């Protein structure tokens, strides 16, 4: 039968450790990628973006890596804090369109 | 920091009724979107709107859905005859250019009974 909901991948890390969240995107024509953080009861919040002409981009405590060969995106969070606990989504934008396609998300839990 | 605002935060309606979900995008933004998220599932694209017309829509966005920008600040999603399966979080988003990220509101939780 049809599943009611998706089982989210989960990641648990100790406070202070680094976190790596992975995403496999679907379309080789995608040329712009965004990582979003979603806390319970809130909308997706922009974290960092990267375009297909780059393979790495750094922000404050976050780094995004893009591997176009295998269509893989990762988000690294340094020194993870309890406030980082949330669901993280990657989103891809095709170079021919206006919309973003979201991945299924990863639930990150930071253990104090 | 400017933000996308959505009202109401929670809407309960009976099956078959019409609902209008309201959004105020960030003021200098030009591209507007509606997404939905069924509980526990991923965020799904419904429709994008630019230059006073729909630019893209998904197969979810059938004839019971419509969008409107009635004035210079509001962006609305109307569901004409709600079904139980329309129960979801509905997120509005906007961006200022085709090369910038989407900024989301905190959503309207629609419950159809």
XYZ file of C-alpha atoms in Angstrom:
225
model
C 0.000 0.000 0.000
C 0.973 3.666 -0.175
C 3.075 4.935 2.694
C 1.526 7.713 4.724
C 4.794 9.514 5.329
C 8.441 9.268 4.556
C 10.933 7.925 7.032
C 13.469 10.708 7.304
C 17.147 9.843 7.463
C 18.405 10.818 10.891
C 21.724 11.962 12.214
C 22.647 12.314 15.875
C 25.814 14.110 16.888
C 27.383 15.232 20.117
C 27.464 18.945 20.785
C 30.737 20.352 19.545
C 31.298 17.675 16.918
C 31.106 18.339 13.198
C 28.041 17.212 11.231
C 27.875 16.137 7.617
C 24.508 15.941 5.899
C 24.308 14.458 2.435
C 21.971 14.895 -0.478
C 21.766 13.162 -3.835
C 20.103 15.391 -6.383
C 18.266 14.101 -9.365
C 18.832 16.262 -12.416
C 22.132 16.887 -14.176
C 20.605 20.096 -15.598
C 20.360 21.624 -12.109
C 22.732 24.529 -11.741
C 21.825 26.154 -8.450
C 21.522 24.462 -5.070
C 20.397 25.615 -1.658
C 20.478 24.114 1.816
C 17.547 24.919 4.061
C 17.000 24.317 7.760
C 13.482 23.677 9.009
C 12.638 23.823 12.685
C 9.396 22.420 14.004
C 6.418 24.593 13.076
C 8.445 26.955 10.912
C 9.173 27.462 7.268
C 12.440 26.458 5.589
C 15.211 28.871 6.465
C 18.018 29.618 3.998
C 21.450 28.464 5.136
C 23.787 28.554 2.159
C 23.709 28.241 -1.609
C 26.094 27.162 -4.342
C 26.106 27.362 -8.108
C 27.244 24.628 -10.445
C 30.390 26.519 -11.458
C 31.715 26.018 -7.924
C 32.499 22.896 -5.927
C 32.802 24.423 -2.467
C 31.400 27.388 -0.620
C 31.842 28.405 2.972
C 29.689 30.388 5.330
C 29.695 30.923 9.036
C 30.234 27.437 10.535
C 28.828 25.835 7.381
C 30.407 24.518 4.198
C 28.631 23.171 1.145
C 30.375 20.777 -1.227
C 29.097 19.991 -4.695
C 30.152 16.968 -6.735
C 28.502 17.239 -10.119
C 30.012 14.019 -11.388
C 27.961 11.942 -8.971
C 25.214 14.515 -8.414
C 25.952 14.834 -4.712
C 25.705 17.755 -2.347
C 26.803 17.880 1.264
C 26.428 20.312 4.133
C 29.084 20.389 6.808
C 28.307 22.093 10.102
C 31.285 22.807 12.322
C 31.060 22.652 16.107
C 27.420 21.605 16.060
C 25.227 23.260 18.681
C 21.851 22.264 20.174
C 20.247 25.066 18.168
C 21.299 23.257 14.995
C 18.798 20.477 15.706
C 16.307 20.596 12.825
C 15.431 18.976 9.517
C 17.801 19.934 6.706
C 16.710 19.962 3.077
C 18.661 20.393 -0.097
C 16.886 22.072 -2.998
C 17.895 22.128 -6.655
C 16.973 24.571 -9.394
C 17.053 23.516 -13.016
C 18.712 25.930 -15.395
C 15.594 25.811 -17.545
C 13.053 26.603 -14.874
C 11.960 28.763 -12.038
C 11.108 26.248 -9.361
C 13.149 24.434 -6.764
C 12.857 20.719 -6.105
C 13.342 19.676 -2.523
C 14.949 16.498 -1.250
C 13.390 14.358 1.459
C 15.340 15.947 4.294
C 17.601 14.749 7.099
C 16.693 15.123 10.734
C 19.676 16.310 12.792
C 19.630 15.860 16.561
C 22.388 17.417 18.630
C 23.021 15.704 21.945
C 24.136 18.122 24.660
C 15.621 41.512 8.364
C 12.597 41.580 6.029
C 10.527 38.433 6.007
C 7.660 36.722 4.246
C 4.512 36.773 6.363
C 1.599 34.393 6.058
C -1.890 34.474 7.516
C -3.605 32.735 9.101
C -1.149 30.451 10.851
C -3.820 27.764 11.129
C -7.007 27.360 9.099
C -9.617 24.697 9.738
C -12.262 24.180 7.092
C -14.870 21.643 6.099
C -14.524 19.533 2.996
C -15.958 21.306 -0.027
C -15.423 24.794 1.352
C -13.267 27.451 -0.266
C -10.203 28.780 1.513
C -7.879 31.659 0.772
C -4.370 31.602 2.171
C -2.631 34.937 2.322
C 0.969 35.955 1.983
C 2.903 39.201 2.025
C 6.196 38.579 0.214
C 9.307 40.620 0.891
C 8.660 44.045 -0.581
C 11.257 44.285 -3.354
C 10.844 40.684 -4.479
C 9.541 39.858 -7.934
C 9.104 36.078 -7.933
C 6.464 34.427 -5.787
C 5.809 30.802 -4.968
C 3.505 28.452 -3.148
C 4.743 25.150 -1.792
C 3.037 22.613 0.400
C 4.261 20.050 2.882
C 2.088 17.169 3.976
C 2.949 16.128 7.523
C 6.199 14.186 7.588
C 6.809 14.521 3.871
C 8.971 16.704 1.705
C 8.268 20.214 0.505
C 6.409 20.100 -2.820
C 6.227 22.836 -5.428
C 2.771 24.076 -6.376
C 3.166 27.230 -8.451
C 5.431 30.126 -9.302
C 4.300 33.601 -10.271
C 6.173 36.390 -11.996
C 5.152 39.542 -13.805
C 1.511 39.055 -12.831
C 1.165 35.617 -14.290
C 1.843 31.994 -13.473
C 5.270 31.001 -14.775
C 5.225 27.343 -13.743
C 2.858 24.981 -11.981
C 3.021 21.397 -10.853
C 0.510 18.642 -11.529
C -0.735 19.160 -7.963
C -1.905 22.646 -8.949
C -5.091 21.592 -10.707
C -8.224 23.577 -11.510
C -9.278 23.837 -7.883
C -6.244 26.014 -7.149
C -5.683 29.593 -8.182
C -3.290 32.378 -7.256
C -3.660 36.100 -7.324
C -1.667 39.211 -6.590
C -4.580 41.550 -5.901
C -2.433 44.548 -5.031
C 1.200 45.498 -4.706
C 1.808 43.575 -1.514
C -0.379 40.486 -1.170
C -0.112 37.107 -2.866
C -2.945 34.653 -2.291
C -3.632 30.976 -2.870
C -7.261 29.964 -3.254
C -8.488 26.404 -3.003
C -12.001 26.310 -4.400
C -13.439 23.121 -2.994
C -11.178 21.622 -0.366
C -10.618 17.897 -0.050
C -9.330 15.941 2.925
C -6.032 15.371 1.122
C -5.468 19.129 0.895
C -4.606 19.101 4.595
C -0.999 20.253 4.757
C 1.306 23.138 5.599
C 1.245 25.705 2.813
C 4.343 27.839 2.445
C 4.674 31.043 0.518
C 8.112 32.049 -0.734
C 9.603 34.908 -2.679
C 12.884 35.993 -4.199
C 14.185 39.151 -5.788
C 15.740 37.662 -8.912
C 16.030 34.442 -10.846
C 19.499 33.949 -9.358
C 18.727 34.377 -5.687
C 17.465 31.999 -2.992
C 13.847 31.551 -1.995
C 12.786 33.071 1.307
C 9.925 31.257 3.003
C 7.200 32.298 5.375
C 6.302 30.210 8.404
C 3.360 28.650 6.669
C -0.363 28.170 7.103
C -1.458 24.852 8.511
C -4.618 23.876 6.634
C -6.801 21.216 8.196
C -9.727 19.932 6.161
C -12.322 17.995 8.140
